Amino acid sequence: MNENIKTRLWWQKEILYQIYPRSFQDSNDDGIGDLKGILSRLDHFSWLGVKGIWISPIYPSPMADFGYDISDYENIHPLFGSLADFDELLNEIHARGMKLILDFVPNHTSDQHPWFQESRSSKDNPKRNWYIWHDAGVNGTVPNNWLAAFGGSAWEWDERTQQYYYHAFLKEQPDLNWRNEEVQKAMFNTMRFWLKRGVDGFRVDVMWHLIKDEKFRDNPINPNYQQQMATYDQLLPVYSTDQPEVHDIVRKMREVLDEYDDRMMIGEVYLPINKLVTYYGSKGKGAHLPFNFQLLLLPWEPHQITLAISEYEGALPSDAWPNWVLSNHDQARIASRIGSEQARIAAMLLLTLRGTPTIYYGDEICMRDVPIPFADIQDPQGLNMPDKNLSRDPARTPMQWSSERGAGFTNGKPWLPVDRSYVRKNVAAQRDDTYSMLCLYKKLIALREKEPSLKEGSYTPVYSDHQLISYIREKEGAPRFLIILNLSHRTSYFRSPGIALNGSIEISTAPEIEGMNVKDAIGLSGDEGVIIRLL
Ligand code: GLC
């Protein structure tokens, strides 16, 4: 990695930020966030130093899975606004030197999409083979044992045409048949529709699901299944996901992006590292960034974290650019998984590792998961498996902008409750508080922006034990940084014989010690992390 930073592309240099549009900012008081709302909040990003925005789906949808069930790929849901609002937002984002990535959901459509309506109308409809239809097994049983991610069988019986169709998620989300070239063509054209409009790329939903085993073989039993897991996890999805031919599809998607300048594609891929990295594609002609979810899935334990970072660094193909994620709209928020104090350590980790970080809206003010009364649960994953506490609503609550009623998110009734803490935990309050999470994020982002070692330097692990991890980021000719993170609540001590420790504290999770000189050893308070500028 000795190229000059000028040769880096925008998605390697900038920080990405995920907006869950229903919950970011409401502009018309219907309690649901919208595009005009996002437009009105663009200053937040300029202030924070974030330049890349990814918006979860905003297309027309019956909202069975809150927009991940699309009924028209080339329009905007009226709840969020219009195509004109979209163009205005995109222009304004570009005018600020920022980029916009849309969510692209190619694996399945809504059952209300005209393609599926046609497909299910008769067995000889020209679009029949656009979806995955299968005869019943003997005695009318489902074709195989595949399970749906949101509970139950992945096969739904269609009375009219007497066949089953396959849905990896809800029955309202039938899977497209990506082995069909007409489907490929139609979907690539929907990508072009947005690329021509000027979007800078896509986050591709469930990329590893796109192709399924041609023979529809049964999935094997998962020997590690435990009761609290989703029913889907009873089997290992070895035949229903991650099939070798998926890489042809990803490569073709990449070719579509490459018809335009400077566009990019992130793949949502939940797979072990060795498989994940194959989604960069042969010769790097796959996804620009297959999402790396390790920090979001691993226990918050120093040995495991440091090992995972090294394994990932080791597995990356030579030209592949790394990336890191702490939270998203499908998982518990980082502050709820590891606590608010450790969430500061996580922020420091996210923004000092090598590669593109993605920030989930609200994490920058340390938002936590919000308990939703049973009667108000909206997420189908929660509703379908009520005894397992799997609802994703708690991590999708409205952004807390201010202490005003509705947290500055809405004057109406928010679609999900606002966290009670909003009166004290909000953007406005934290902007004025040097000790806040928001100011920590801002400082970390500014340092990353300024320092070539942090932006694109190498990563070298230094020392870790049962409490802390540490590593050096370094680029030739630029100041070097040692990052030491205490992942425990107890005091811990760094005295590595391996390096001559001499420098000053550039940023600490406890700003009081910033500027302090350190030599030979350093003691850290519980939940403390420091970035040391080495001499
Ligand atoms: C992805 C999305 C998730 C959605 C699912 C089905 O995992 O992130 O929110 O429910 O795909 O589209």
mmCIF file of N, CA and C in Angstrom, residues 109-195:
data_model
loop_
_atom_site.group_PDB
_atom_site.id
_atom_site.type_symbol
_atom_site.label_atom_id
_atom_site.label_comp_id
_atom_site.label_asym_id
_atom_site.label_seq_id
_atom_site.Cartn_x
_atom_site.Cartn_y
_atom_site.Cartn_z
ATOM 1 N N THR A 109 -38.474 -8.971 -4.777
ATOM 2 C CA THR A 109 -39.331 -7.798 -4.937
ATOM 3 C C THR A 109 -40.448 -7.911 -3.897
ATOM 4 N N SER A 110 -41.337 -6.955 -3.919
ATOM 5 C CA SER A 110 -42.581 -7.106 -3.163
ATOM 6 C C SER A 110 -43.493 -8.058 -3.936
ATOM 7 N N ASP A 111 -44.394 -8.735 -3.231
ATOM 8 C CA ASP A 111 -45.370 -9.560 -3.966
ATOM 9 C C ASP A 111 -46.361 -8.664 -4.727
ATOM 10 N N GLN A 112 -46.319 -7.348 -4.446
ATOM 11 C CA GLN A 112 -47.182 -6.414 -5.168
ATOM 12 C C GLN A 112 -46.499 -5.850 -6.428
ATOM 13 N N HIS A 113 -45.239 -6.186 -6.631
ATOM 14 C CA HIS A 113 -44.562 -5.708 -7.840
ATOM 15 C C HIS A 113 -45.271 -6.291 -9.063
ATOM 16 N N PRO A 114 -45.494 -5.473 -10.120
ATOM 17 C CA PRO A 114 -46.174 -5.993 -11.311
ATOM 18 C C PRO A 114 -45.505 -7.251 -11.882
ATOM 19 N N TRP A 115 -44.200 -7.362 -11.763
ATOM 20 C CA TRP A 115 -43.530 -8.570 -12.274
ATOM 21 C C TRP A 115 -44.053 -9.824 -11.564
ATOM 22 N N PHE A 116 -44.212 -9.733 -10.254
ATOM 23 C CA PHE A 116 -44.685 -10.923 -9.534
ATOM 24 C C PHE A 116 -46.169 -11.166 -9.801
ATOM 25 N N GLN A 117 -46.909 -10.067 -9.903
ATOM 26 C CA GLN A 117 -48.336 -10.211 -10.216
ATOM 27 C C GLN A 117 -48.502 -10.975 -11.529
ATOM 28 N N GLU A 118 -47.670 -10.613 -12.505
ATOM 29 C CA GLU A 118 -47.717 -11.332 -13.782
ATOM 30 C C GLU A 118 -47.259 -12.766 -13.609
ATOM 31 N N SER A 119 -46.155 -12.919 -12.919
ATOM 32 C CA SER A 119 -45.549 -14.241 -12.767
ATOM 33 C C SER A 119 -46.521 -15.235 -12.119
ATOM 34 N N ARG A 120 -47.304 -14.751 -11.164
ATOM 35 C CA ARG A 120 -48.196 -15.664 -10.459
ATOM 36 C C ARG A 120 -49.536 -15.836 -11.168
ATOM 37 N N SER A 121 -49.730 -15.072 -12.274
ATOM 38 C CA SER A 121 -51.048 -15.109 -12.915
ATOM 39 C C SER A 121 -51.299 -16.436 -13.641
ATOM 40 N N SER A 122 -50.266 -17.047 -14.191
ATOM 41 C CA SER A 122 -50.460 -18.368 -14.812
ATOM 42 C C SER A 122 -49.102 -19.014 -15.044
ATOM 43 N N LYS A 123 -49.133 -20.339 -15.199
ATOM 44 C CA LYS A 123 -47.867 -21.054 -15.364
ATOM 45 C C LYS A 123 -47.176 -20.710 -16.681
ATOM 46 N N ASP A 124 -47.969 -20.257 -17.664
ATOM 47 C CA ASP A 124 -47.294 -19.956 -18.934
ATOM 48 C C ASP A 124 -47.123 -18.463 -19.182
ATOM 49 N N ASN A 125 -47.279 -17.684 -18.138
ATOM 50 C CA ASN A 125 -47.003 -16.256 -18.285
ATOM 51 C C ASN A 125 -45.511 -16.058 -18.601
ATOM 52 N N PRO A 126 -45.195 -15.111 -19.507
ATOM 53 C CA PRO A 126 -43.781 -14.908 -19.865
ATOM 54 C C PRO A 126 -42.881 -14.586 -18.656
ATOM 55 N N LYS A 127 -43.468 -14.053 -17.600
ATOM 56 C CA LYS A 127 -42.642 -13.727 -16.418
ATOM 57 C C LYS A 127 -42.667 -14.852 -15.380
ATOM 58 N N ARG A 128 -43.284 -15.986 -15.718
ATOM 59 C CA ARG A 128 -43.332 -17.069 -14.732
ATOM 60 C C ARG A 128 -41.934 -17.376 -14.191
ATOM 61 N N ASN A 129 -40.991 -17.484 -15.093
ATOM 62 C CA ASN A 129 -39.651 -17.907 -14.717
ATOM 63 C C ASN A 129 -38.788 -16.757 -14.161
ATOM 64 N N TRP A 130 -39.428 -15.606 -13.917
ATOM 65 C CA TRP A 130 -38.686 -14.502 -13.281
ATOM 66 C C TRP A 130 -38.549 -14.747 -11.780
ATOM 67 N N TYR A 131 -39.364 -15.611 -11.250
ATOM 68 C CA TYR A 131 -39.308 -15.944 -9.825
ATOM 69 C C TYR A 131 -39.008 -17.434 -9.707
ATOM 70 N N ILE A 132 -38.930 -17.938 -8.487
ATOM 71 C CA ILE A 132 -38.500 -19.324 -8.288
ATOM 72 C C ILE A 132 -39.711 -20.181 -7.917
ATOM 73 N N TRP A 133 -40.261 -20.813 -8.921
ATOM 74 C CA TRP A 133 -41.441 -21.650 -8.732
ATOM 75 C C TRP A 133 -41.033 -23.111 -8.709
ATOM 76 N N HIS A 134 -41.752 -23.905 -7.898
ATOM 77 C CA HIS A 134 -41.383 -25.316 -7.792
ATOM 78 C C HIS A 134 -42.634 -26.143 -7.500
ATOM 79 N N ASP A 135 -42.679 -27.324 -8.122
ATOM 80 C CA ASP A 135 -43.788 -28.235 -7.803
ATOM 81 C C ASP A 135 -43.679 -28.687 -6.353
ATOM 82 N N ALA A 136 -44.818 -29.116 -5.818
ATOM 83 C CA ALA A 136 -44.818 -29.690 -4.477
ATOM 84 C C ALA A 136 -44.056 -31.013 -4.492
ATOM 85 N N GLY A 137 -43.535 -31.390 -3.336
ATOM 86 C CA GLY A 137 -42.904 -32.702 -3.211
ATOM 87 C C GLY A 137 -43.991 -33.767 -3.143
ATOM 88 N N VAL A 138 -43.566 -35.006 -2.932
ATOM 89 C CA VAL A 138 -44.577 -36.072 -2.825
ATOM 90 C C VAL A 138 -45.523 -35.757 -1.664
ATOM 91 N N ASN A 139 -46.767 -36.112 -1.809
ATOM 92 C CA ASN A 139 -47.823 -35.806 -0.820
ATOM 93 C C ASN A 139 -48.029 -34.313 -0.602
ATOM 94 N N GLY A 140 -47.654 -33.505 -1.583
ATOM 95 C CA GLY A 140 -47.934 -32.061 -1.486
ATOM 96 C C GLY A 140 -47.021 -31.297 -0.554
ATOM 97 N N THR A 141 -45.936 -31.910 -0.126
ATOM 98 C CA THR A 141 -45.056 -31.220 0.826
ATOM 99 C C THR A 141 -44.246 -30.118 0.126
ATOM 100 N N VAL A 142 -43.596 -29.295 0.962
ATOM 101 C CA VAL A 142 -42.730 -28.248 0.402
ATOM 102 C C VAL A 142 -41.579 -28.899 -0.374
ATOM 103 N N PRO A 143 -41.052 -28.196 -1.381
ATOM 104 C CA PRO A 143 -40.023 -28.799 -2.243
ATOM 105 C C PRO A 143 -38.742 -29.219 -1.515
ATOM 106 N N ASN A 144 -38.357 -28.466 -0.485
ATOM 107 C CA ASN A 144 -37.187 -28.887 0.308
ATOM 108 C C ASN A 144 -37.293 -28.227 1.686
ATOM 109 N N ASN A 145 -36.231 -28.388 2.495
ATOM 110 C CA ASN A 145 -36.341 -27.939 3.895
ATOM 111 C C ASN A 145 -35.911 -26.488 4.120
ATOM 112 N N TRP A 146 -35.705 -25.711 3.083
ATOM 113 C CA TRP A 146 -35.179 -24.356 3.267
ATOM 114 C C TRP A 146 -36.132 -23.492 4.115
ATOM 115 N N LEU A 147 -35.498 -22.697 4.991
ATOM 116 C CA LEU A 147 -36.270 -21.864 5.919
ATOM 117 C C LEU A 147 -36.173 -20.389 5.525
ATOM 118 N N ALA A 148 -37.211 -19.636 5.909
ATOM 119 C CA ALA A 148 -37.209 -18.187 5.655
ATOM 120 C C ALA A 148 -36.552 -17.478 6.838
ATOM 121 N N ALA A 149 -35.801 -16.423 6.535
ATOM 122 C CA ALA A 149 -35.082 -15.704 7.590
ATOM 123 C C ALA A 149 -36.030 -15.144 8.652
ATOM 124 N N PHE A 150 -37.256 -14.835 8.267
ATOM 125 C CA PHE A 150 -38.201 -14.259 9.232
ATOM 126 C C PHE A 150 -39.160 -15.296 9.800
ATOM 127 N N GLY A 151 -38.784 -16.579 9.734
ATOM 128 C CA GLY A 151 -39.575 -17.633 10.362
ATOM 129 C C GLY A 151 -40.353 -18.472 9.360
ATOM 130 N N GLY A 152 -40.467 -19.756 9.676
ATOM 131 C CA GLY A 152 -41.262 -20.671 8.853
ATOM 132 C C GLY A 152 -40.516 -21.151 7.613
ATOM 133 N N SER A 153 -41.269 -21.902 6.783
ATOM 134 C CA SER A 153 -40.677 -22.410 5.546
ATOM 135 C C SER A 153 -40.428 -21.272 4.576
ATOM 136 N N ALA A 154 -39.465 -21.468 3.677
ATOM 137 C CA ALA A 154 -39.180 -20.458 2.648
ATOM 138 C C ALA A 154 -40.081 -20.652 1.433
ATOM 139 N N TRP A 155 -40.989 -21.617 1.488
ATOM 140 C CA TRP A 155 -41.853 -21.892 0.342
ATOM 141 C C TRP A 155 -43.286 -21.511 0.650
ATOM 142 N N GLU A 156 -43.917 -20.837 -0.273
ATOM 143 C CA GLU A 156 -45.321 -20.444 -0.101
ATOM 144 C C GLU A 156 -46.142 -21.056 -1.229
ATOM 145 N N TRP A 157 -47.243 -21.696 -0.853
ATOM 146 C CA TRP A 157 -48.101 -22.358 -1.830
ATOM 147 C C TRP A 157 -48.958 -21.345 -2.561
ATOM 148 N N ASP A 158 -49.044 -21.474 -3.863
ATOM 149 C CA ASP A 158 -49.897 -20.587 -4.647
ATOM 150 C C ASP A 158 -51.068 -21.408 -5.174
ATOM 151 N N GLU A 159 -52.248 -21.131 -4.617
ATOM 152 C CA GLU A 159 -53.451 -21.921 -4.943
ATOM 153 C C GLU A 159 -53.742 -21.941 -6.430
ATOM 154 N N ARG A 160 -53.699 -20.708 -7.008
ATOM 155 C CA ARG A 160 -54.161 -20.586 -8.392
ATOM 156 C C ARG A 160 -53.344 -21.452 -9.346
ATOM 157 N N THR A 161 -52.025 -21.396 -9.207
ATOM 158 C CA THR A 161 -51.189 -22.109 -10.186
ATOM 159 C C THR A 161 -50.616 -23.412 -9.623
ATOM 160 N N GLN A 162 -50.995 -23.745 -8.408
ATOM 161 C CA GLN A 162 -50.630 -25.052 -7.837
ATOM 162 C C GLN A 162 -49.122 -25.315 -7.843
ATOM 163 N N GLN A 163 -48.373 -24.299 -7.472
ATOM 164 C CA GLN A 163 -46.930 -24.487 -7.261
ATOM 165 C C GLN A 163 -46.513 -23.657 -6.048
ATOM 166 N N TYR A 164 -45.324 -23.970 -5.540
ATOM 167 C CA TYR A 164 -44.745 -23.158 -4.471
ATOM 168 C C TYR A 164 -43.830 -22.093 -5.075
ATOM 169 N N TYR A 165 -43.740 -20.928 -4.402
ATOM 170 C CA TYR A 165 -42.653 -19.995 -4.759
ATOM 171 C C TYR A 165 -41.737 -19.813 -3.557
ATOM 172 N N TYR A 166 -40.499 -19.477 -3.869
ATOM 173 C CA TYR A 166 -39.464 -19.366 -2.837
ATOM 174 C C TYR A 166 -39.319 -17.922 -2.356
ATOM 175 N N HIS A 167 -39.238 -17.754 -1.041
ATOM 176 C CA HIS A 167 -38.964 -16.427 -0.466
ATOM 177 C C HIS A 167 -37.981 -16.599 0.689
ATOM 178 N N ALA A 168 -36.816 -15.989 0.561
ATOM 179 C CA ALA A 168 -35.810 -16.102 1.616
ATOM 180 C C ALA A 168 -36.222 -15.314 2.856
ATOM 181 N N PHE A 169 -37.103 -14.308 2.673
ATOM 182 C CA PHE A 169 -37.525 -13.483 3.806
ATOM 183 C C PHE A 169 -39.033 -13.676 4.005
ATOM 184 N N LEU A 170 -39.840 -12.629 3.897
ATOM 185 C CA LEU A 170 -41.289 -12.793 4.087
ATOM 186 C C LEU A 170 -41.942 -13.400 2.853
ATOM 187 N N LYS A 171 -43.122 -13.947 3.013
ATOM 188 C CA LYS A 171 -43.833 -14.436 1.822
ATOM 189 C C LYS A 171 -44.228 -13.258 0.920
ATOM 190 N N GLU A 172 -44.242 -12.066 1.492
ATOM 191 C CA GLU A 172 -44.497 -10.850 0.695
ATOM 192 C C GLU A 172 -43.245 -10.388 -0.052
ATOM 193 N N GLN A 173 -42.155 -11.145 0.055
ATOM 194 C CA GLN A 173 -40.891 -10.796 -0.620
ATOM 195 C C GLN A 173 -40.388 -11.973 -1.465
ATOM 196 N N PRO A 174 -41.105 -12.296 -2.557
ATOM 197 C CA PRO A 174 -40.669 -13.434 -3.380
ATOM 198 C C PRO A 174 -39.294 -13.194 -4.007
ATOM 199 N N ASP A 175 -38.456 -14.230 -3.997
ATOM 200 C CA ASP A 175 -37.110 -14.098 -4.571
ATOM 201 C C ASP A 175 -37.169 -14.102 -6.095
ATOM 202 N N LEU A 176 -36.416 -13.182 -6.678
ATOM 203 C CA LEU A 176 -36.268 -13.186 -8.139
ATOM 204 C C LEU A 176 -35.377 -14.351 -8.556
ATOM 205 N N ASN A 177 -35.565 -14.811 -9.768
ATOM 206 C CA ASN A 177 -34.723 -15.878 -10.310
ATOM 207 C C ASN A 177 -33.560 -15.263 -11.092
ATOM 208 N N TRP A 178 -32.438 -15.084 -10.409
ATOM 209 C CA TRP A 178 -31.285 -14.410 -11.031
ATOM 210 C C TRP A 178 -30.560 -15.275 -12.046
ATOM 211 N N ARG A 179 -30.990 -16.559 -12.173
ATOM 212 C CA ARG A 179 -30.405 -17.381 -13.249
ATOM 213 C C ARG A 179 -31.025 -16.997 -14.598
ATOM 214 N N ASN A 180 -32.121 -16.242 -14.544
ATOM 215 C CA ASN A 180 -32.824 -15.830 -15.749
ATOM 216 C C ASN A 180 -32.227 -14.516 -16.291
ATOM 217 N N GLU A 181 -31.744 -14.559 -17.530
ATOM 218 C CA GLU A 181 -31.061 -13.369 -18.065
ATOM 219 C C GLU A 181 -31.985 -12.177 -18.265
ATOM 220 N N GLU A 182 -33.255 -12.444 -18.444
ATOM 221 C CA GLU A 182 -34.198 -11.314 -18.564
ATOM 222 C C GLU A 182 -34.285 -10.559 -17.247
ATOM 223 N N VAL A 183 -34.258 -11.311 -16.149
ATOM 224 C CA VAL A 183 -34.278 -10.671 -14.831
ATOM 225 C C VAL A 183 -33.026 -9.822 -14.677
ATOM 226 N N GLN A 184 -31.897 -10.401 -15.043
ATOM 227 C CA GLN A 184 -30.629 -9.667 -14.923
ATOM 228 C C GLN A 184 -30.705 -8.354 -15.694
ATOM 229 N N LYS A 185 -31.193 -8.457 -16.936
ATOM 230 C CA LYS A 185 -31.257 -7.264 -17.780
ATOM 231 C C LYS A 185 -32.155 -6.188 -17.167
ATOM 232 N N ALA A 186 -33.321 -6.642 -16.706
ATOM 233 C CA ALA A 186 -34.274 -5.680 -16.136
ATOM 234 C C ALA A 186 -33.682 -5.007 -14.899
ATOM 235 N N MET A 187 -33.019 -5.800 -14.062
ATOM 236 C CA MET A 187 -32.476 -5.222 -12.830
ATOM 237 C C MET A 187 -31.271 -4.321 -13.116
ATOM 238 N N PHE A 188 -30.455 -4.707 -14.078
ATOM 239 C CA PHE A 188 -29.317 -3.838 -14.416
ATOM 240 C C PHE A 188 -29.836 -2.496 -14.942
ATOM 241 N N ASN A 189 -30.968 -2.546 -15.648
ATOM 242 C CA ASN A 189 -31.529 -1.280 -16.126
ATOM 243 C C ASN A 189 -32.048 -0.405 -14.991
ATOM 244 N N THR A 190 -32.540 -1.043 -13.936
ATOM 245 C CA THR A 190 -32.978 -0.208 -12.797
ATOM 246 C C THR A 190 -31.759 0.446 -12.147
ATOM 247 N N MET A 191 -30.632 -0.278 -12.152
ATOM 248 C CA MET A 191 -29.406 0.352 -11.617
ATOM 249 C C MET A 191 -29.048 1.572 -12.477
ATOM 250 N N ARG A 192 -29.108 1.370 -13.800
ATOM 251 C CA ARG A 192 -28.757 2.482 -14.711
ATOM 252 C C ARG A 192 -29.675 3.686 -14.513
ATOM 253 N N PHE A 193 -30.953 3.405 -14.211
ATOM 254 C CA PHE A 193 -31.916 4.488 -13.987
ATOM 255 C C PHE A 193 -31.378 5.460 -12.922
ATOM 256 N N TRP A 194 -30.857 4.902 -11.832
ATOM 257 C CA TRP A 194 -30.374 5.756 -10.732
ATOM 258 C C TRP A 194 -28.974 6.290 -10.997
ATOM 259 N N LEU A 195 -28.164 5.478 -11.671
ATOM 260 C CA LEU A 195 -26.799 5.939 -11.971
ATOM 261 C C LEU A 195 -26.856 7.137 -12.914
#
